[in-house]
Coordinates of N, CA and C in Angstrom, one line a residue:
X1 N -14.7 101.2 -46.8 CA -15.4 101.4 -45.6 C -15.7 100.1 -44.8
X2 N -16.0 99.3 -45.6 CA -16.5 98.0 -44.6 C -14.7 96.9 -44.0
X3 N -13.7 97.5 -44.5 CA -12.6 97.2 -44.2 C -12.1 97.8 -43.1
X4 N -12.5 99.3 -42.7 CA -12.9 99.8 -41.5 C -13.8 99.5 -40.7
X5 N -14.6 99.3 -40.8 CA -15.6 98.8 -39.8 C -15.1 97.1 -39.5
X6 N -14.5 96.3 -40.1 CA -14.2 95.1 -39.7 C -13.2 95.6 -38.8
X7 N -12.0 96.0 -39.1 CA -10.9 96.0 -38.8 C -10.8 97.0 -37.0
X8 N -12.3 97.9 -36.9 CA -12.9 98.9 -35.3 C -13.2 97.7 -34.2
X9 N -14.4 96.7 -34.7 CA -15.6 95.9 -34.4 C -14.5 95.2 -33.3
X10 N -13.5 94.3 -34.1 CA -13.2 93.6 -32.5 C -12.6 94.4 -31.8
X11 N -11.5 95.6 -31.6 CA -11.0 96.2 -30.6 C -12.4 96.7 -29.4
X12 N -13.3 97.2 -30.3 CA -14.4 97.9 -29.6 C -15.3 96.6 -28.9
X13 N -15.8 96.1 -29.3 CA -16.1 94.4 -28.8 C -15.3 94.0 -27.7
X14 N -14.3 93.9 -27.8 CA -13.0 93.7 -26.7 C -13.5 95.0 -25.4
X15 N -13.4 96.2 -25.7 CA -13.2 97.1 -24.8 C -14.5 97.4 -23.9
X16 N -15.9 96.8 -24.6 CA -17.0 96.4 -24.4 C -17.3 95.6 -22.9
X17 N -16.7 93.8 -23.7 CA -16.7 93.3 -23.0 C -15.5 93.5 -21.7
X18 N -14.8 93.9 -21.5 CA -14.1 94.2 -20.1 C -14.4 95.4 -19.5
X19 N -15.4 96.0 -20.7 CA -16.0 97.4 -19.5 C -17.3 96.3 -18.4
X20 N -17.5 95.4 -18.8 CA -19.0 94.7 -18.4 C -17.9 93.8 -17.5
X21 N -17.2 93.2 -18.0 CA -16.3 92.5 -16.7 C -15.8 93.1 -15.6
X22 N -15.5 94.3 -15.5 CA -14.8 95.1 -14.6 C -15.9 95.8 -13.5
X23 N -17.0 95.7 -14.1 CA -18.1 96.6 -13.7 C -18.9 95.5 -12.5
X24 N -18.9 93.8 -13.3 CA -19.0 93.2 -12.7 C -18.1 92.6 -11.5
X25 N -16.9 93.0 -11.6 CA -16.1 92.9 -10.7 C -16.2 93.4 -9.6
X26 N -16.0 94.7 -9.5 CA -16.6 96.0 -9.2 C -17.7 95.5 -8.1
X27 N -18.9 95.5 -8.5 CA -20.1 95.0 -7.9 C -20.3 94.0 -7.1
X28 N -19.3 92.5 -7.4 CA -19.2 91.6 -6.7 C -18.3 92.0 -5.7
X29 N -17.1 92.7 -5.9 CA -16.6 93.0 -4.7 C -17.3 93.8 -3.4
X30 N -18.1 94.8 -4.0 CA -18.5 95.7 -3.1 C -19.6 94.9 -2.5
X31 N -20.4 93.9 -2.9 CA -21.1 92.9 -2.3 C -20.3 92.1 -1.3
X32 N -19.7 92.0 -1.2 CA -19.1 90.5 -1.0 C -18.0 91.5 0.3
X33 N -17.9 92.4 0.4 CA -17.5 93.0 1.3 C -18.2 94.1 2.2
X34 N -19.4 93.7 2.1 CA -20.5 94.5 2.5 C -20.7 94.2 4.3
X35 N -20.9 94.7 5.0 CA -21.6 94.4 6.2 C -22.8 93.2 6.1
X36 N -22.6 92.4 7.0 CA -23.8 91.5 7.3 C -25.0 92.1 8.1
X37 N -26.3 92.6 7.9 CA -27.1 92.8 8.8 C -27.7 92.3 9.1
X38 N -28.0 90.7 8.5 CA -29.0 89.5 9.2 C -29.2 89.5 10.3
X39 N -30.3 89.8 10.5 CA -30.8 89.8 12.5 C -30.4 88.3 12.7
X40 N -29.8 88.3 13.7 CA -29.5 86.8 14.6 C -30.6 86.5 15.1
X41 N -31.1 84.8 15.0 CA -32.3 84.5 15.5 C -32.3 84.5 16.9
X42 N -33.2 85.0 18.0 CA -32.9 84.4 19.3 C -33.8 83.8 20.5
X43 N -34.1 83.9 20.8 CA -35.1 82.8 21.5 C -36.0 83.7 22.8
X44 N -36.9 83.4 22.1 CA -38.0 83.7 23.0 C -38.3 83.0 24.3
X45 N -38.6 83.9 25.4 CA -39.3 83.6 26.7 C -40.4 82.8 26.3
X46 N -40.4 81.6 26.8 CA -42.1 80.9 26.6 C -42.5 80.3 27.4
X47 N -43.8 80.8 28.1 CA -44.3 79.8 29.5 C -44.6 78.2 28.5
X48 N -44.3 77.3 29.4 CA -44.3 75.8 28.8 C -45.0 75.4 29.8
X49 N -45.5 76.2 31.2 CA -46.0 75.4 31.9 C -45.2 74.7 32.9
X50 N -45.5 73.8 33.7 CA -44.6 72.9 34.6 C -43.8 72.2 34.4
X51 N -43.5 71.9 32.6 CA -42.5 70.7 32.6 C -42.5 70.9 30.9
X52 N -41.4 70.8 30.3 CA -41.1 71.1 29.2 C -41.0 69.9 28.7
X53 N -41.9 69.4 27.2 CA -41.8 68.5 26.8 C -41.5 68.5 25.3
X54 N -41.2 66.9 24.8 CA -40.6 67.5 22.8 C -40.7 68.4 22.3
X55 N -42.1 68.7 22.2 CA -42.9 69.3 21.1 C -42.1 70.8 20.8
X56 N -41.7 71.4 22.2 CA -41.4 72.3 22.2 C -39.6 72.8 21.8
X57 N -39.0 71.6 21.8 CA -37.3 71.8 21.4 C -37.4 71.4 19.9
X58 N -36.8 72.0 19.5 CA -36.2 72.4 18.2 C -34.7 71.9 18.0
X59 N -34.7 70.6 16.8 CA -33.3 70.0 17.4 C -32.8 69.7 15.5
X60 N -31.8 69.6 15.6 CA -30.4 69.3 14.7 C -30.3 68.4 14.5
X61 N -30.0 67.3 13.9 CA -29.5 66.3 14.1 C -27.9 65.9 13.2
X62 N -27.1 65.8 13.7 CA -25.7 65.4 12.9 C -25.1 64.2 12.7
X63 N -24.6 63.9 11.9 CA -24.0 62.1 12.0 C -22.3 62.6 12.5
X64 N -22.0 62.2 12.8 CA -20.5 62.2 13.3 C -19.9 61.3 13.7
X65 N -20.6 59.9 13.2 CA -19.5 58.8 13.4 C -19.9 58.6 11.7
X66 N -19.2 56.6 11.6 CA -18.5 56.7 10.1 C -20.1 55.3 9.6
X67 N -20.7 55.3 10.4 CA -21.9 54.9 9.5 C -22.9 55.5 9.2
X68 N -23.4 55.7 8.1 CA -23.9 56.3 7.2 C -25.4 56.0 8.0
X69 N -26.3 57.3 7.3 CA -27.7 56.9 7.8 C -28.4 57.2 9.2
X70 N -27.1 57.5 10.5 CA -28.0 57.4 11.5 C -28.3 58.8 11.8
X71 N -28.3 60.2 11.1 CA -28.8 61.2 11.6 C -30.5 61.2 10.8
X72 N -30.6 60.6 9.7 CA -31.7 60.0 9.4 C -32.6 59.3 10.0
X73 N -32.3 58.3 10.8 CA -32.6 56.8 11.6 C -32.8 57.8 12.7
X74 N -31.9 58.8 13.5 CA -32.4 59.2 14.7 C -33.1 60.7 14.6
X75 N -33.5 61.5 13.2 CA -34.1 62.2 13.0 C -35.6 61.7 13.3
X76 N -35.8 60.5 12.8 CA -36.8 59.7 12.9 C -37.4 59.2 14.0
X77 N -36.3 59.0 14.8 CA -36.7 58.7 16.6 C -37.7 59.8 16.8
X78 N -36.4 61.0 17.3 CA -37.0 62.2 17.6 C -38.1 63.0 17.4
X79 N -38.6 62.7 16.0 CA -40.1 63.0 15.6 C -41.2 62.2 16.1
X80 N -40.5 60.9 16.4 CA -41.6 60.2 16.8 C -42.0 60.1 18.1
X81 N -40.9 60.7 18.9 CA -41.2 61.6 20.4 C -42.0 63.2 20.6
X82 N -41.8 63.7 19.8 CA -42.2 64.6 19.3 C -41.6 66.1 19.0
X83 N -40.5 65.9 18.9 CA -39.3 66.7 18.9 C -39.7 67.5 17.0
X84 N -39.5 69.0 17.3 CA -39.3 69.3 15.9 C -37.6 69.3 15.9
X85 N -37.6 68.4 14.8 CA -36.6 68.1 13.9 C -36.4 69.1 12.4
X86 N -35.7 70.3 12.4 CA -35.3 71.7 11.8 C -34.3 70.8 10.6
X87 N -33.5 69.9 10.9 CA -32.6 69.4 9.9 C -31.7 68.6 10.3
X88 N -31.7 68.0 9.5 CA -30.7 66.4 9.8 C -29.5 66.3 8.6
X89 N -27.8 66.3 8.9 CA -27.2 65.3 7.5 C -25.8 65.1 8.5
X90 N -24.7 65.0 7.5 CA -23.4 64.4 8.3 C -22.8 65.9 9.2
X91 N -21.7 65.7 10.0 CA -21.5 66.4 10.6 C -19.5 66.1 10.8
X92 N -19.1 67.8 10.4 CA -17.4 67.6 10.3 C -17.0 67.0 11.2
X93 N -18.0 67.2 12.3 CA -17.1 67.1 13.6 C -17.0 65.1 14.0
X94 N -16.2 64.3 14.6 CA -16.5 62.7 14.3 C -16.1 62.6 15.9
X95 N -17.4 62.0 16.5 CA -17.3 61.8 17.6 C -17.9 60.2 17.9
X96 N -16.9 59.7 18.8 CA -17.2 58.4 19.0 C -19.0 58.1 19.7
X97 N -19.1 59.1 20.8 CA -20.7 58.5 21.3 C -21.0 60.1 21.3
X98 N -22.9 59.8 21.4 CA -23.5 61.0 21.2 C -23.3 62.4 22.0
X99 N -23.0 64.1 21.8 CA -22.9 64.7 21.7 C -24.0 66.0 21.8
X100 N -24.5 65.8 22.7 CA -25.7 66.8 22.9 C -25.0 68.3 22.7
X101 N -25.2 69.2 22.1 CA -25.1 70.8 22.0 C -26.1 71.8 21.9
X102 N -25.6 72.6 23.3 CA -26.8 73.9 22.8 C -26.4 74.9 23.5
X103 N -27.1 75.9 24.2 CA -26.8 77.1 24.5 C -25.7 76.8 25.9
X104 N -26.0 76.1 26.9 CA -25.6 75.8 28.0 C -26.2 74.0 28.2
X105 N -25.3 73.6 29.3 CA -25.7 72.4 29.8 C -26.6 72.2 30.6
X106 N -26.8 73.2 31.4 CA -27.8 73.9 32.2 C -30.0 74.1 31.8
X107 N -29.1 74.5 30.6 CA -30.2 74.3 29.9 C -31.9 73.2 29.6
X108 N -32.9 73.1 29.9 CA -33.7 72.6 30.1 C -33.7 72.0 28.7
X109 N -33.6 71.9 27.7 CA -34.1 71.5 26.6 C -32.7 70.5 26.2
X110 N -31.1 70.8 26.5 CA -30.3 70.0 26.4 C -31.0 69.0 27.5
X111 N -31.1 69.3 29.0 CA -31.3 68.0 29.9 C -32.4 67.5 29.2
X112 N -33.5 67.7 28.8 CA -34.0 66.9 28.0 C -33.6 65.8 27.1
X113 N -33.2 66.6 26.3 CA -32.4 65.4 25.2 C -31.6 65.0 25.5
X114 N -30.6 65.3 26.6 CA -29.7 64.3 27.3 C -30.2 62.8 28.0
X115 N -31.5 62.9 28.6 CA -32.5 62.1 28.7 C -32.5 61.1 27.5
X116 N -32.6 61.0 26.7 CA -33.1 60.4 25.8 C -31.8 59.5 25.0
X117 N -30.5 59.8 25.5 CA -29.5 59.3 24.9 C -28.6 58.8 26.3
X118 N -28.3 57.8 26.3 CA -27.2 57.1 27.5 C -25.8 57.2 27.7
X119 N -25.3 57.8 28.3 CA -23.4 58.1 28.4 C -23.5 59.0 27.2
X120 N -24.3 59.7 26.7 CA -24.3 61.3 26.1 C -23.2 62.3 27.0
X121 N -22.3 63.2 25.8 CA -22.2 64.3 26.7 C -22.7 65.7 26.6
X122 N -22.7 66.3 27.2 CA -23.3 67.8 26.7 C -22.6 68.6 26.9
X123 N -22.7 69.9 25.6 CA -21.6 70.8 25.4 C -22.5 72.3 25.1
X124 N -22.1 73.0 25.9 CA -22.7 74.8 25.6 C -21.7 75.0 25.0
X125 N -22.3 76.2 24.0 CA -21.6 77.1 23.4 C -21.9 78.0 23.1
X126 N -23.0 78.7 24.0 CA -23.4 80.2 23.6 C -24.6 80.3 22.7
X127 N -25.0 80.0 21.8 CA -26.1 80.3 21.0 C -27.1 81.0 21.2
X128 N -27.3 82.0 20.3 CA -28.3 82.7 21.1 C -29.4 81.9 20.5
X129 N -29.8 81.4 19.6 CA -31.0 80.7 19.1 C -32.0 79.0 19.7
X130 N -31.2 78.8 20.8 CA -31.3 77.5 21.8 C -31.6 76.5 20.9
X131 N -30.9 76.7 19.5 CA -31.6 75.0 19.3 C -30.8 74.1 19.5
X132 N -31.4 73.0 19.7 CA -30.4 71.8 19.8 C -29.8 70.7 18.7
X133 N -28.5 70.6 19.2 CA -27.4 70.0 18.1 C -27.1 68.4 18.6
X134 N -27.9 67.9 17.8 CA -27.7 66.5 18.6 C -26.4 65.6 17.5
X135 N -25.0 65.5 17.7 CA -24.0 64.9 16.8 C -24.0 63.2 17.5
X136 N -24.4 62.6 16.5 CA -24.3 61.0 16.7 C -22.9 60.3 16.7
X137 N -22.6 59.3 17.4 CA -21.2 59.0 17.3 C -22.0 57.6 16.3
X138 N -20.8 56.7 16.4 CA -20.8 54.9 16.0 C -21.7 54.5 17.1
X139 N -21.8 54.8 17.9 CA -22.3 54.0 19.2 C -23.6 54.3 19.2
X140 N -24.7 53.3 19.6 CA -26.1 53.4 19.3 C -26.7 54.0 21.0
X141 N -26.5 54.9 21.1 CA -26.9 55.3 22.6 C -28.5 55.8 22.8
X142 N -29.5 55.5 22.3 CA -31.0 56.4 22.6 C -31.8 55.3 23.0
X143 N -32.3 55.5 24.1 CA -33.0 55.1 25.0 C -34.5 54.6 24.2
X144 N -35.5 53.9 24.7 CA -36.6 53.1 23.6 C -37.8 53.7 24.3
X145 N -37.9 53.9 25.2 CA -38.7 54.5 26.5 C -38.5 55.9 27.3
X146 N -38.1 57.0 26.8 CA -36.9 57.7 27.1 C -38.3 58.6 28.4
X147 N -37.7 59.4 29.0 CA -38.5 60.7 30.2 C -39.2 61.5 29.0
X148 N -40.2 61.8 29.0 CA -40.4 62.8 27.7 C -41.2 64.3 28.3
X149 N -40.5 64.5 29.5 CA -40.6 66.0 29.8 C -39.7 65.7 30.9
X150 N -39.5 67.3 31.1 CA -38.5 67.7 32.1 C -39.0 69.2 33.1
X151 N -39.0 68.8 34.4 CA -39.6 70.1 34.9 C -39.2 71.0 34.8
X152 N -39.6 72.5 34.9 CA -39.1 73.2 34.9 C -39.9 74.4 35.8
X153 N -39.4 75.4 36.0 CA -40.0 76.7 36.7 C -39.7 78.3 35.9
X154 N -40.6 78.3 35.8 CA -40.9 79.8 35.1 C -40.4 79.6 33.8
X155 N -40.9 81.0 32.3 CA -40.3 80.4 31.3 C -39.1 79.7 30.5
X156 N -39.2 79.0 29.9 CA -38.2 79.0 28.9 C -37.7 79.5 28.1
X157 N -36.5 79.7 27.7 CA -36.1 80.3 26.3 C -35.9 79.3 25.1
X158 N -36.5 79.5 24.0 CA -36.7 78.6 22.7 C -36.4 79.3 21.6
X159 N -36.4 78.3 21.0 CA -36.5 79.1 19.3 C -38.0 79.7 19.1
X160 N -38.4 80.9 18.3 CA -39.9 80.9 18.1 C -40.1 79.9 16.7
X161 N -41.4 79.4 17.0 CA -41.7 78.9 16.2 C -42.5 79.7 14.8
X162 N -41.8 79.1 13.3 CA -42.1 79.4 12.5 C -43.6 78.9 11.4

């Protein structure tokens, strides 16, 4: 008897384990092929009043040239203007001077932070969530005294704040 039961235990053991493999296969695919329904964040109307100042943009910060450190060093700027700063690290993209991005150029919260950076360029690209993508090049372009509001007429569109 017990020559039988040795000789069952690993086939069944075996058939066990790849019923639980398969099952989890199974599940991970059907995950992983699933529809996305994450609501897209998007930006609320917000009266700011006559002139939109830091407090109120919501910004990125990227490194995109090849010295280390300055999306740090200018995360740091920016807060101390008063900019919320959402997240700061390196960035694929490698651009020689700074790189303003956001919904449009047009945009009141890019002309802002265009302000703040010298021979900056600015680039739209649709976003529905207006925050701003500030990519650093090698070149030290941010102003020490920068305009720290920008007029505006009727509301803004922003990220809401969390």
């Amino acid at each position: 008897m017990r020559q039988v039961i040795r000789v069952i235990k690993t086939p069944v053991t075996l058939i066990i384990l790849l019923a639980i493999l398969g099952y989890g296969a199974m599940w991970g695919y059907q995950h992983a092929t699933m529809p996305d329904n994450r609501k897209v964040e998007t930006c609320v109307q917000t009266d700011v009043g006559a002139n939109l100042t830091p407090d109120r943009v919501t910004v990125r910060v990227l490194n995109g040239g090849e010295k280390g450190g300055l999306a740090k060093l200018m995360a740091g700027f920016l807060r101390s203007h008063g900019f919320r700063v959402v997240y700061y690290n390196n960035s694929d993209e490698r651009v020689p001077n700074t790189v303003v991005v956001g919904n449009s150029v047009d945009d009141p919260e890019v002309k802002l932070m265009l302000g703040f950076f010298t021979g900056s360029t600015a680039r739209g690209d649709g976003r529905a969530d207006h925050v701003v993508d500030v990519i650093m090049g090698d070149k030290d372009t941010h102003i020490e005294n920068p305009v720290t509001s920008i007029p505006v007429t009727g509301p803004v569109c922003l990220p809401p704040i969390a």
